[in-house]
Coordinates of C-alpha atoms in Angstrom, one line a residue:
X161 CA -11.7 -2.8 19.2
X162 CA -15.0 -3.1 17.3
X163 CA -15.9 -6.7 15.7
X164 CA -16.0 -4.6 12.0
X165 CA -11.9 -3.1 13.0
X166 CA -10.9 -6.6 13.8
X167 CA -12.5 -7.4 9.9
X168 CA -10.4 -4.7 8.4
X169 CA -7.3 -5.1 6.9
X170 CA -5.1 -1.9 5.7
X171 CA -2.7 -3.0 3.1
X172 CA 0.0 -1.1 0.8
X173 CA 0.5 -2.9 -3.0
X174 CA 4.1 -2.0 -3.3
X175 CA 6.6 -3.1 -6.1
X176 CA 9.6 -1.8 -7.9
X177 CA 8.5 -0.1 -11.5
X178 CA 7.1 -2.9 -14.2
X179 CA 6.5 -5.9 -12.1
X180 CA 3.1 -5.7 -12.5
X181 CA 1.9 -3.8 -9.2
X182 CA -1.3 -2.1 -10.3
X183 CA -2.3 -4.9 -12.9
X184 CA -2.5 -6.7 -9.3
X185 CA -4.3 -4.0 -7.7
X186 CA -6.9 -3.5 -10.8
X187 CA -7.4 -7.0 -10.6
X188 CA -7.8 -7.1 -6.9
X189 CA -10.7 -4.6 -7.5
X190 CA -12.4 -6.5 -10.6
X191 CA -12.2 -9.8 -8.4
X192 CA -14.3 -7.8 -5.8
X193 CA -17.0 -6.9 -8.0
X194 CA -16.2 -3.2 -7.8
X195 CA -14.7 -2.9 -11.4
X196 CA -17.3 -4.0 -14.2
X197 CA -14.1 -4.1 -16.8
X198 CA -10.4 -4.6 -15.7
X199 CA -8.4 -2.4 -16.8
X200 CA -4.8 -2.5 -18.1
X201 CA -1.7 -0.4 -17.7
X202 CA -0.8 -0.5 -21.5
X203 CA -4.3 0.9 -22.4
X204 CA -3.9 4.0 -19.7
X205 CA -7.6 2.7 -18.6
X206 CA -7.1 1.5 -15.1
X207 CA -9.4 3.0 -12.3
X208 CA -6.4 3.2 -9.9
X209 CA -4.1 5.1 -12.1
X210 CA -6.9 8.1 -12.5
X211 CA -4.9 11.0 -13.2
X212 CA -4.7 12.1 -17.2
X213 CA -0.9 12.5 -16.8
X214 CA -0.7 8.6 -15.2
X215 CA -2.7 7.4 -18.2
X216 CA -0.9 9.6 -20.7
X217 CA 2.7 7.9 -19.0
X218 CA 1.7 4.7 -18.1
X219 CA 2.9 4.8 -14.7
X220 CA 1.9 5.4 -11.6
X221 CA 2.8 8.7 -10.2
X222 CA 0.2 9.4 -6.8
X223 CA -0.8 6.6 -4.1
X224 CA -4.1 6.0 -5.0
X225 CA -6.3 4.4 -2.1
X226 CA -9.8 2.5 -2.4
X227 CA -11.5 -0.6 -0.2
X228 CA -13.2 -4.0 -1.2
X229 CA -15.1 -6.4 0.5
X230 CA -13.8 -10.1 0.8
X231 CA -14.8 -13.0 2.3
X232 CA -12.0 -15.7 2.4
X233 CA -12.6 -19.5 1.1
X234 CA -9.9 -20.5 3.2
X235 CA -7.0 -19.8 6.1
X236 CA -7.9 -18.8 10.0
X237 CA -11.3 -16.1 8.8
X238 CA -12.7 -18.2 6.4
X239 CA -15.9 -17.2 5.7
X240 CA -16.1 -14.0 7.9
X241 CA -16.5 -10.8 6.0
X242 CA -13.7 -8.6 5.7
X243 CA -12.7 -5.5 4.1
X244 CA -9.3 -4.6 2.6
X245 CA -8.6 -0.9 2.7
X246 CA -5.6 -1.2 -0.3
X247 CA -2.9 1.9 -0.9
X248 CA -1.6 1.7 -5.0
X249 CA 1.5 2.9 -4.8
X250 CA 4.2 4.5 -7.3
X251 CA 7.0 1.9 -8.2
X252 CA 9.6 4.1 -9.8
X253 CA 12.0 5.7 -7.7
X254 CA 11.2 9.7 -8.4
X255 CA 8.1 9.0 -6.3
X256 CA 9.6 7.3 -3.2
X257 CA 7.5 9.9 -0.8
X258 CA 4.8 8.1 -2.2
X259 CA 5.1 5.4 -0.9
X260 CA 7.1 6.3 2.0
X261 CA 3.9 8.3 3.2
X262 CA 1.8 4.4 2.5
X263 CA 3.9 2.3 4.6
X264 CA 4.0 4.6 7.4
X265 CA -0.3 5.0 7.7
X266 CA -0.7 1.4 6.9
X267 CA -0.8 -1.9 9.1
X268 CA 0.8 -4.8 6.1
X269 CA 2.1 -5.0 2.3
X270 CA 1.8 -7.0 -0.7
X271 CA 5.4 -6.6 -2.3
X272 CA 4.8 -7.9 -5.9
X273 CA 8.0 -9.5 -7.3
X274 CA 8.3 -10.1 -10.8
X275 CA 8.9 -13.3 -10.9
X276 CA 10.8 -13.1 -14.8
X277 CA 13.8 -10.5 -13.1
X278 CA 14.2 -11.4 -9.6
X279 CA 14.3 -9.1 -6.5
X280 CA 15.3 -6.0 -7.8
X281 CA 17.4 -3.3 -5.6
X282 CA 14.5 -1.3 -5.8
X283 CA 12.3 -3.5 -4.6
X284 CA 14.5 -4.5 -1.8
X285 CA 14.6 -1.1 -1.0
X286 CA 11.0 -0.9 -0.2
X287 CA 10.6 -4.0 1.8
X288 CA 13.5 -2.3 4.3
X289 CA 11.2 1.2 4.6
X290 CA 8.6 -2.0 5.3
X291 CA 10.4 -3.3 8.1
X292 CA 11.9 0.2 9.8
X293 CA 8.2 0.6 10.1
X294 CA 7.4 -2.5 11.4
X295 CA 4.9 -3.1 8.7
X296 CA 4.6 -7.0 8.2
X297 CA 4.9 -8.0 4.1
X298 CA 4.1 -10.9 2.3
X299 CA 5.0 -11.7 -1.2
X300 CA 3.6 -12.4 -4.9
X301 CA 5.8 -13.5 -7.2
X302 CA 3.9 -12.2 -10.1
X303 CA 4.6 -12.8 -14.2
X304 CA 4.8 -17.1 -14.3
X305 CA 3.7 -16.5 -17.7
X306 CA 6.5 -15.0 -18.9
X307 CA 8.8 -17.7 -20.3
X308 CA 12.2 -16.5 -17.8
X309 CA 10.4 -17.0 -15.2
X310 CA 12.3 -18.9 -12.3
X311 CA 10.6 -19.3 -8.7
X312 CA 13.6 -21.0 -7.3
X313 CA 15.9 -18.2 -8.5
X314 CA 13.9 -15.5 -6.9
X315 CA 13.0 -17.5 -3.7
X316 CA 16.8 -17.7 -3.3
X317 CA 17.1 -13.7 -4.3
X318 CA 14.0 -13.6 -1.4
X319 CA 16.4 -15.3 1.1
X320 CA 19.6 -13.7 0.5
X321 CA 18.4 -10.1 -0.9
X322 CA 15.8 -9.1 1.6
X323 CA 17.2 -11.3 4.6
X324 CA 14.3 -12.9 5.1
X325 CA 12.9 -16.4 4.6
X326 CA 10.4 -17.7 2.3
X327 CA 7.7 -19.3 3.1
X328 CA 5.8 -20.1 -0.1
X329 CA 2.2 -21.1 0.4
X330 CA 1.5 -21.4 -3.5
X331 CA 3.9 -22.4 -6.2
X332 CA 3.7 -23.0 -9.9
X333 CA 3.8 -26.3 -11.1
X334 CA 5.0 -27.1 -14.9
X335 CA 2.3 -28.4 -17.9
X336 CA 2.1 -29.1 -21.2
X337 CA -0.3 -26.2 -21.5
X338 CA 1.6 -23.7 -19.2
X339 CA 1.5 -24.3 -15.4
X340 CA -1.0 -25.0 -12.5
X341 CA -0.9 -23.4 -9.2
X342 CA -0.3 -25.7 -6.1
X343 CA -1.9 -25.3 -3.0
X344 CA 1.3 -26.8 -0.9
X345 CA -0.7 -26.3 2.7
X346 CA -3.9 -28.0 1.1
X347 CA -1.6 -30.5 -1.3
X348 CA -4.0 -29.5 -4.2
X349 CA -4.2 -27.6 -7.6
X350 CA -5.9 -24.6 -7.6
X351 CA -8.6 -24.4 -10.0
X352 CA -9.6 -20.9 -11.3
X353 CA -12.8 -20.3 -12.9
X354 CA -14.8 -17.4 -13.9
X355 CA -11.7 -15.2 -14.9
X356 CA -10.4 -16.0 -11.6
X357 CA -13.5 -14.9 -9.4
X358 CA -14.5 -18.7 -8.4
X359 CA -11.7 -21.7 -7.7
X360 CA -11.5 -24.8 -6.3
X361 CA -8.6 -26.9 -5.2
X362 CA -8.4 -30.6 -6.6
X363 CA -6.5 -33.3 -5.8
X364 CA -2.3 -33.5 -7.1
X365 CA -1.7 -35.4 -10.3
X366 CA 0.4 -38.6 -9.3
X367 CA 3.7 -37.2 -11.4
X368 CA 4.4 -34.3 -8.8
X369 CA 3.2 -35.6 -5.5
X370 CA 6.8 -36.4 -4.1
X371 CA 7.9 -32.9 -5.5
X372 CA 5.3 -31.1 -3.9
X373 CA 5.4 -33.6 -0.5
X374 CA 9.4 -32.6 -0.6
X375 CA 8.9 -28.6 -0.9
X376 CA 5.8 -29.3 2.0
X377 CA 8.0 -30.8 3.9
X378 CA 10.7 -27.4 3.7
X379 CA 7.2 -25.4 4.3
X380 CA 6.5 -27.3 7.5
X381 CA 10.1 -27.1 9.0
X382 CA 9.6 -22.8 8.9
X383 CA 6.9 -22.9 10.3
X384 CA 8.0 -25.0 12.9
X385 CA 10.7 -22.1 13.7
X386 CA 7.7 -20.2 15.0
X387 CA 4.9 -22.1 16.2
X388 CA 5.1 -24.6 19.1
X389 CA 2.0 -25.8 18.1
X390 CA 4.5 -27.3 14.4
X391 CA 6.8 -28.4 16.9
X392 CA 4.7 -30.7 18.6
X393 CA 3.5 -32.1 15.7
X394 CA 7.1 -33.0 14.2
X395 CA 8.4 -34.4 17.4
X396 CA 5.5 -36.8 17.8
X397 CA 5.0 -37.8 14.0
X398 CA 2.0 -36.4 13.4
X399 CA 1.3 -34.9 9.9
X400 CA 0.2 -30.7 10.1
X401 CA -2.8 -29.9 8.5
X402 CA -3.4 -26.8 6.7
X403 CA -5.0 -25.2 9.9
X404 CA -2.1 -25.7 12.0
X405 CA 0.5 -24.3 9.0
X406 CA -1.9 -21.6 8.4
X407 CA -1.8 -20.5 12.0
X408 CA 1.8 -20.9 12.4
X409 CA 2.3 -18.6 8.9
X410 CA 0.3 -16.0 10.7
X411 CA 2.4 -15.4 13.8
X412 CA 5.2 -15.4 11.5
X413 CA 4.2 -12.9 9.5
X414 CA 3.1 -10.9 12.6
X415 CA 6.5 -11.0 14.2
X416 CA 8.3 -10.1 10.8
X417 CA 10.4 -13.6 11.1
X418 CA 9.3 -15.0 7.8
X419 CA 7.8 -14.0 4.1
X420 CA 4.4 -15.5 2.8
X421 CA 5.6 -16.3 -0.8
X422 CA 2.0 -16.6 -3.4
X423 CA 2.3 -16.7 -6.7
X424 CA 0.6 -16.3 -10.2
X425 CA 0.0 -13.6 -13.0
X426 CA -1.8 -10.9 -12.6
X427 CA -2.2 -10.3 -16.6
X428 CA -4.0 -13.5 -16.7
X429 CA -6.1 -13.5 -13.7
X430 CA -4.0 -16.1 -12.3
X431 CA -3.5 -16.3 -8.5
X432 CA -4.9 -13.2 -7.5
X433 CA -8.3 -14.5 -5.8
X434 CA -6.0 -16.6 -3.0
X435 CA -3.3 -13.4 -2.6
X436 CA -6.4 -12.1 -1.0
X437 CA -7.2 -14.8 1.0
X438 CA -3.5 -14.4 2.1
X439 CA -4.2 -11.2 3.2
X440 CA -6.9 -11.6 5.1
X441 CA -5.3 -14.8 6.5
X442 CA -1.4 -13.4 7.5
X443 CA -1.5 -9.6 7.4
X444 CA -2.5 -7.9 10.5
X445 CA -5.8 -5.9 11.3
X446 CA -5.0 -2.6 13.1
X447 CA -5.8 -4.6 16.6
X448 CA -3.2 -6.4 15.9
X449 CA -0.2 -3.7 15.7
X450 CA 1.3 -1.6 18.6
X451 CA 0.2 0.9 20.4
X452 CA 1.0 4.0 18.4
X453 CA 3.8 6.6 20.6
X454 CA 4.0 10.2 20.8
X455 CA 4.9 12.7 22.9
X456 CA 2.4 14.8 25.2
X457 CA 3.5 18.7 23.8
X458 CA 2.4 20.2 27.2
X459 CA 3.6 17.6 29.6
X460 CA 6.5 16.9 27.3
X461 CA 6.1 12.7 28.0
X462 CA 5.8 10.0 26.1
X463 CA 2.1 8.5 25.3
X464 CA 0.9 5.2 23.9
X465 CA -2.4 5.7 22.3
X466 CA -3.9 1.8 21.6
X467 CA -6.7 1.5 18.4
X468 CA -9.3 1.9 20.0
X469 CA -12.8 4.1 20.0
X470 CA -13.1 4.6 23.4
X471 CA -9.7 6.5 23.6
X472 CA -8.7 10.3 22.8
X473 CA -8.4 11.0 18.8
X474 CA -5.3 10.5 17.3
X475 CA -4.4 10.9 13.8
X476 CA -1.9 11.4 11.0
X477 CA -1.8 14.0 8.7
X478 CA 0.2 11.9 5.9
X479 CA -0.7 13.9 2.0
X480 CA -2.6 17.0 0.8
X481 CA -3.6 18.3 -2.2
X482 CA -5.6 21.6 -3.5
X483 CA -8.9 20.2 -5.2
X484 CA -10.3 23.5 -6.9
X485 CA -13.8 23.8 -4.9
X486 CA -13.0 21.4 -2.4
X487 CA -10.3 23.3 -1.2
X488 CA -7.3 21.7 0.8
X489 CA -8.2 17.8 1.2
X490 CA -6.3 16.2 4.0
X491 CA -5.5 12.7 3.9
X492 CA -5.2 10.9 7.9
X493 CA -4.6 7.9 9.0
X494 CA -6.7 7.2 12.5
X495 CA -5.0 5.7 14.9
X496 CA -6.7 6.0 17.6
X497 CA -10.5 7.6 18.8
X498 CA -13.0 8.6 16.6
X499 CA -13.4 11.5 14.1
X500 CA -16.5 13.1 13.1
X501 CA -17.9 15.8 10.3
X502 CA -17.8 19.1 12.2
X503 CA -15.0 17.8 15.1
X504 CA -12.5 20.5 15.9
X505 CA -9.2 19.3 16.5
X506 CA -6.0 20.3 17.9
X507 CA -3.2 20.0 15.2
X508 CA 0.4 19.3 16.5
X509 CA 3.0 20.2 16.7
X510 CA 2.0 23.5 15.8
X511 CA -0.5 23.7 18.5
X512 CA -3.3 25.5 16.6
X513 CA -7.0 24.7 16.2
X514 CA -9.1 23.9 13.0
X515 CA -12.3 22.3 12.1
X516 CA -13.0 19.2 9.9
X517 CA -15.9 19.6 8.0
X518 CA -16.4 16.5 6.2
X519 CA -15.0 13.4 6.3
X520 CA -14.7 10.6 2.8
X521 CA -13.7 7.1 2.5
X522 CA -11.4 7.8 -0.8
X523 CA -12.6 5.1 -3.5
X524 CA -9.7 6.4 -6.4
X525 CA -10.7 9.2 -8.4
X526 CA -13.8 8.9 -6.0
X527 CA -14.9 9.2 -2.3
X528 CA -18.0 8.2 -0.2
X529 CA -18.8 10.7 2.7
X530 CA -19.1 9.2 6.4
X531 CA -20.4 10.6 9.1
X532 CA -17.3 9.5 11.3
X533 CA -14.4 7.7 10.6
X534 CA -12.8 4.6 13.4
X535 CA -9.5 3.4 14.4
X536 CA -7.6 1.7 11.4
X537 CA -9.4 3.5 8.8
X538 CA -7.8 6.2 5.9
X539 CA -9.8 8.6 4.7
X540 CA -10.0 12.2 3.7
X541 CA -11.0 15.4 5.1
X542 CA -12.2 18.7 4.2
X543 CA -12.3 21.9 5.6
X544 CA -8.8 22.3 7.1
X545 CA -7.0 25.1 6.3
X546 CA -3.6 24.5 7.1
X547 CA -2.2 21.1 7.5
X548 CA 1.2 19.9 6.9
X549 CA 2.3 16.7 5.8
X550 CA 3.4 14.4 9.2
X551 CA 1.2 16.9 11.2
X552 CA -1.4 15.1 14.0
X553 CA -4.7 15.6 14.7
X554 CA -5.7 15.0 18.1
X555 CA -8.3 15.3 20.5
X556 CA -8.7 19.6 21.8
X557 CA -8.1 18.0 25.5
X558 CA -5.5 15.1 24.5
X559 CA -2.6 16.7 22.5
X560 CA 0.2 14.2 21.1
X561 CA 2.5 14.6 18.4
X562 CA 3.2 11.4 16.2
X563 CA 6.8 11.3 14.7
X564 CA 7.2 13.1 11.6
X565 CA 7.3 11.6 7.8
X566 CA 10.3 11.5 6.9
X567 CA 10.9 13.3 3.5
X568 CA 14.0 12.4 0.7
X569 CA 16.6 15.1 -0.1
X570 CA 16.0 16.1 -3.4
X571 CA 18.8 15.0 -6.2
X572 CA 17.8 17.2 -9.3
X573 CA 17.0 20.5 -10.2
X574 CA 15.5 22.5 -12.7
X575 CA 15.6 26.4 -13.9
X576 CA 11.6 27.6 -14.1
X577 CA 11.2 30.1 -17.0
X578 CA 7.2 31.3 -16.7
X579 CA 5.7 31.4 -20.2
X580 CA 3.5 34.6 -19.8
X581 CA 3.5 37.8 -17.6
X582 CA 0.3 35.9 -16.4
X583 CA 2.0 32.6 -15.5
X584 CA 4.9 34.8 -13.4
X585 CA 2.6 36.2 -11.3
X586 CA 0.9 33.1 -10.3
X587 CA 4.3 31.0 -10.0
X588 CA 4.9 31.6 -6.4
X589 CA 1.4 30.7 -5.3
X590 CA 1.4 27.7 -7.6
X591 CA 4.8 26.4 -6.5
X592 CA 3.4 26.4 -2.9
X593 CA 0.4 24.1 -3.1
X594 CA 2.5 21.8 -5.5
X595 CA 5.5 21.5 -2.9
X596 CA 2.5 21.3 0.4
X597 CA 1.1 18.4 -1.7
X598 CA 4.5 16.6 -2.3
X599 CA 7.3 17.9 -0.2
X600 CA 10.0 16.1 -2.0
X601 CA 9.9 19.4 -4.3
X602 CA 11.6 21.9 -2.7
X603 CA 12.2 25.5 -4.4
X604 CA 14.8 28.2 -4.3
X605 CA 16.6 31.0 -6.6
X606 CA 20.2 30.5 -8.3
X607 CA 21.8 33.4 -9.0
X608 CA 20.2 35.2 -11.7
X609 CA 17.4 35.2 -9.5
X610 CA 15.5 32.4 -11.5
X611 CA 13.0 29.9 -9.6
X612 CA 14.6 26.5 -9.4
X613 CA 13.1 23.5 -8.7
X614 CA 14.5 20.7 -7.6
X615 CA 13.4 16.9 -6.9
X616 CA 14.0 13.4 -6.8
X617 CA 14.9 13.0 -10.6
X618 CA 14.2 13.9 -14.1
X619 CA 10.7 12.3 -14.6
X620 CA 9.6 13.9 -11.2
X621 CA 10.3 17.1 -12.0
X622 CA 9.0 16.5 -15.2
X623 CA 6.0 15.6 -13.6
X624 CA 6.0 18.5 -11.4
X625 CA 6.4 21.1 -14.5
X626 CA 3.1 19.4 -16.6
X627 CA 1.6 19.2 -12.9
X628 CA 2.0 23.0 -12.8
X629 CA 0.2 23.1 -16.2
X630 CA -2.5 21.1 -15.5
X631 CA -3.9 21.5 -12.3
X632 CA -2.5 25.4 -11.4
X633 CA -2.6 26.5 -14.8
X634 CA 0.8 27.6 -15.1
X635 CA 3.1 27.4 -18.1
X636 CA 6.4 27.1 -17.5
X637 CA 10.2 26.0 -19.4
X638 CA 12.1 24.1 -17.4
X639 CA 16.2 24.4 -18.2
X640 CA 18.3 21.9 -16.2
X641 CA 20.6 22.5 -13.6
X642 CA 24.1 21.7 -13.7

C-alpha cells in the first residue's frame, strides 16, 4: 500500500431526508478551500446538489462524489496530509440505490443525526446497509441550534435504535448565548474562528468541570471495552490522555463495536472542522479494510484480492449514466491493481472485453482526468461500451467476479403516455439508458399495451418522467397505476 493510499480516506455522508446532510457536505468542501461561497440547500445553490432538477426540488436525488485535502490539528495523523474522497448521498427513501451503490464502494460513513428529531427509522435503516457491509460509521448529531434539540435523547435513541454504543467525543455545553462545543478527550472548549476554518481548544469554565469530568469518565469506561492499553490505565489509577482515548476510539470504530458521536451545526459552521479530524482520526483508509472476495469465473474458486498496486486489477462497476458526447461514463470503485487510460479489461461476469479510454477523478458537476487511477480510489471512466451496474473490471489474465449490488424491488408504477409521434419513437431507447443508469426503474406493458414504469415511490418516478424530459428529450404523461 502506497504512503499517499494510507492518507486517503473514502467516506459516504449519509442521513435520512432534512437532517442536514449536504449542508454538512457543502460545508465540508468550503472548510477545505475548494468552495469560494457555501452554498445552502434552501437557495438550490449548492455545488454538490448540481443537477437543475436537485436545485429546482431542493433535495438530493444522485450520489454526488468529490475529494478535499485535510490536514488534522489533532487525533493519531495529526498533521499528516490527507485526503477525504466524500460520496453525497440521497436521504429520502425513493433513492435508496443511491446510496446502496455508496456504501458498498466506500471504506467509512458520516451518519448525520438531526439532533432536534432523534434517530429516525430511516436513518436507522442506513446505518444497518452500513454494517451488512461492514462499513465502519461514526456519527454527527447535527442542528444544536435548533431550540428541541436534546443530545441525551438521541444518544439514548443511538443506543437502543441502532444497537450500538455511543461514544461521544464532542458534546454541546449550554450558555447564555447559545452553547459551546466541549472537547471531552482534550477537557476543553472548542473555539471556532474564521467561519469555522481555524479553532482552538481553551480551557473548561469552572461551572461545568464536574459535568464534563462525569461524562469523561463514561467516555473512558468504552473505551476501556476495547483497548487494553484503557484497561491498564484504569486498573493502575492512572488518568488517559487524549492520545490513549483517541487510539482506543479508533480500533473501536474499526471493529464496528462502538459509534464516534461529534456534534455541532452545520447551518452555522459549528463543529464541522473537528468532524473531519474525526474522520481522518477513526474512519479507516482502504489498507485498513479486508481483502475484497470473489470468485475465479474459469477456475470457479474463491479469490481474495488485498489493496494493493502490485496485485491483478480489480474493480467495481457500481453507476452509469449517458453523458451526450461523452458517451457511457462508468463509475468503479478500485479495489485492487492499478488502472490506466487506454487499459483493456476483462468485464465479469459476462466475460467480454472492452477498453477504458480515459479515466476522471469526479469533482461534482466536474472531473479531473488522471493518467491512472490506485487502490481505494473512485473515479470515472470513459470509453466503455457496455457496462452494467455490479459488473467487475479485472485484469485480461486475472478474471474475478465481485458480488453483485443488490437492487430494491420496485413499489410503484406509472402508465407512460408519449406526448408526440416523435417522443414514441424514442421512448424505448430512452427508457433504456434511464433504467442502465438507475436500475431501481424497471419497465413493462399492462394490458392495453401501454409502457409502465415502475419504481421505488411517487417522487422517484416523478423524477424519472422530468428525467426523461430533460436529459433524453422525451415528453411523456404519466397516469398512476392501481
Amino acid at each position: 500500500m502506497s504512503r499517499s493510499s494510507e492518507r486517503l480516506r473514502n467516506i459516504a455522508v449519509v442521513a435520512h431526508v432534512d437532517a442536514g446532510k449536504t449542508t454538512c457536505a457543502e460545508r465540508i468542501l468550503w472548510l477545505a478551500r475548494r468552495l469560494e461561497q457555501k452554498g445552502e440547500v434552501h437557495h438550490g445553490d449548492t455545488a454538490l446538489d448540481f443537477m437543475p432538477l436537485e436545485r429546482e426540488k431542493r433535495l438530493t436525488i444522485r450520489a454526488a462524489a468529490t475529494s478535499v485535502p485535510w490536514t488534522p490539528t489533532a487525533g493519531p495523523f495529526a498533521g499528516e496530509a490527507h485526503v477525504v474522497q466524500l460520496v453525497d448521498t440521497p436521504g429520502h427513501a425513493d433513492f435508496a440505490l443511491e446510496v446502496e451503490r455508496a456504501l458498498r464502494v466506500v471504506d467509512g460513513a458520516v451518519i448525520v443525526l438531526d439532533a432536534a428529531r432523534g434517530v429516525a427509522h430511516e436513518a436507522a435503516a442506513i446505518f444497518r446497509n452500513a454494517s451488512r457491509h461492514g462499513v465502519p460509521c461514526i456519527a454527527f448529531l447535527n442542528k444544536l441550534d435548533e431550540p428541541s434539540a436534546d443530545v441525551t435523547r438521541c444518544l439514548r435513541e443511538v443506543a437502543a435504535t441502532l444497537g450500538v454504543v455511543p461514544a461521544p467525543v464532542r458534546l454541546p455545553f449550554a450558555t447564555p448565548d447559545g452553547f459551546v462545543l466541549v472537547d471531552l478527550l482534550a477537557r476543553a472548549i472548542v473555539s471556532e474562528e474564521d467561519g469555522g476554518r481555524a479553532w482552538r481548544l481553551d480551557p473548561l469554565p469552572a461551572a461545568i468541570r464536574s459535568e464534563v469530568e462525569t461524562i469523561r469518565r463514561c467516555l473512558v469506561d468504552v473505551c476501556a471495552g476495547v483497548d487494553e492499553g484503557v484497561q491498564a490505565a484504569l486498573a493502575t489509577g492512572r488518568d488517559v490522555d487524549a492520545p490513549t482515548l483517541a487510539r482506543a476510539l479508533r480500533i473501536g470504530t474499526l471493529a464496528r463495536r462502538l459509534l464516534v458521536v461529534a456534534s455541532g451545526a452545520a447551518l452555522r459552521d459549528r463543529g464541522v472542522g473537528p468532524l473531519l479530524d474525526d474522520v481522518v482520526s477513526y474512519l479507516p483508509a482502504p489498507a485498513d479494510r479486508p481483502a475484497v472476495m470473489g470468485v475465479d469465473p474459469v477456475r470457479e474458486r474463491p479469490v481474495a484480492r488485498l489493496p494493493r498496486r502490485d496485485v491483478p486489477l480489480t474493480a467495481l462497476a457500481f453507476k452509469s449514466s449517458h453523458e451526450g458526447r461523452a458517451g457511457l461514463v462508468t463509475w468503479l470503485r478500485i479495489y485492487a491493481g492499478t488502472l490506466e487510460a487506454g487499459r483493456t479489461v476483462g468485464v465479469h461476469p459476462r466475460c467480454v472485453r472492452e477498453r477504458v479510454d480515459r479515466v476522471f477523478l469526479p469533482d461534482a458537476s466536474a472531473r479531473e482526468e488522471i493518467s491512472s487511477a490506485r487502490p481505494g480510489q473512485i473515479v470515472c471512466v470513459t470509453g466503455l461500451t457496455d457496462v452494467r451496474t455490479g459488473e467487475t473490471l479485472s485484469a485480461l489474465d486475472a478474471p474475478i467476479v465481485l458480488d453483485p449490488i443488490r437492487v430494491p424491488e420496485p413499489l410503484a408504477s406509472v402508465a407512460l403516455e408519449p406526448e408526440t409521434s416523435r417522443d414514441r419513437s424514442k421512448l424505448a431507447s430512452a427508457l433504456s439508458r434511464l433504467v442502465a443508469s438507475d436500475p431501481s426503474l424497471a419497465t413493462s406493458f399492462d394490458p392495453s399495451g401501454a409502457t409502465v414504469l415502475s419504481g421505488m415511490g411517487p417522487l422517484h418516478l416523478e423524477v424519472a418522467v422530468a428525467l426523461l424530459a430533460s436529459e433524453h428529450r422525451v415528453r411523456v404523461t404519466a397516469r398512476p397505476q392501481s
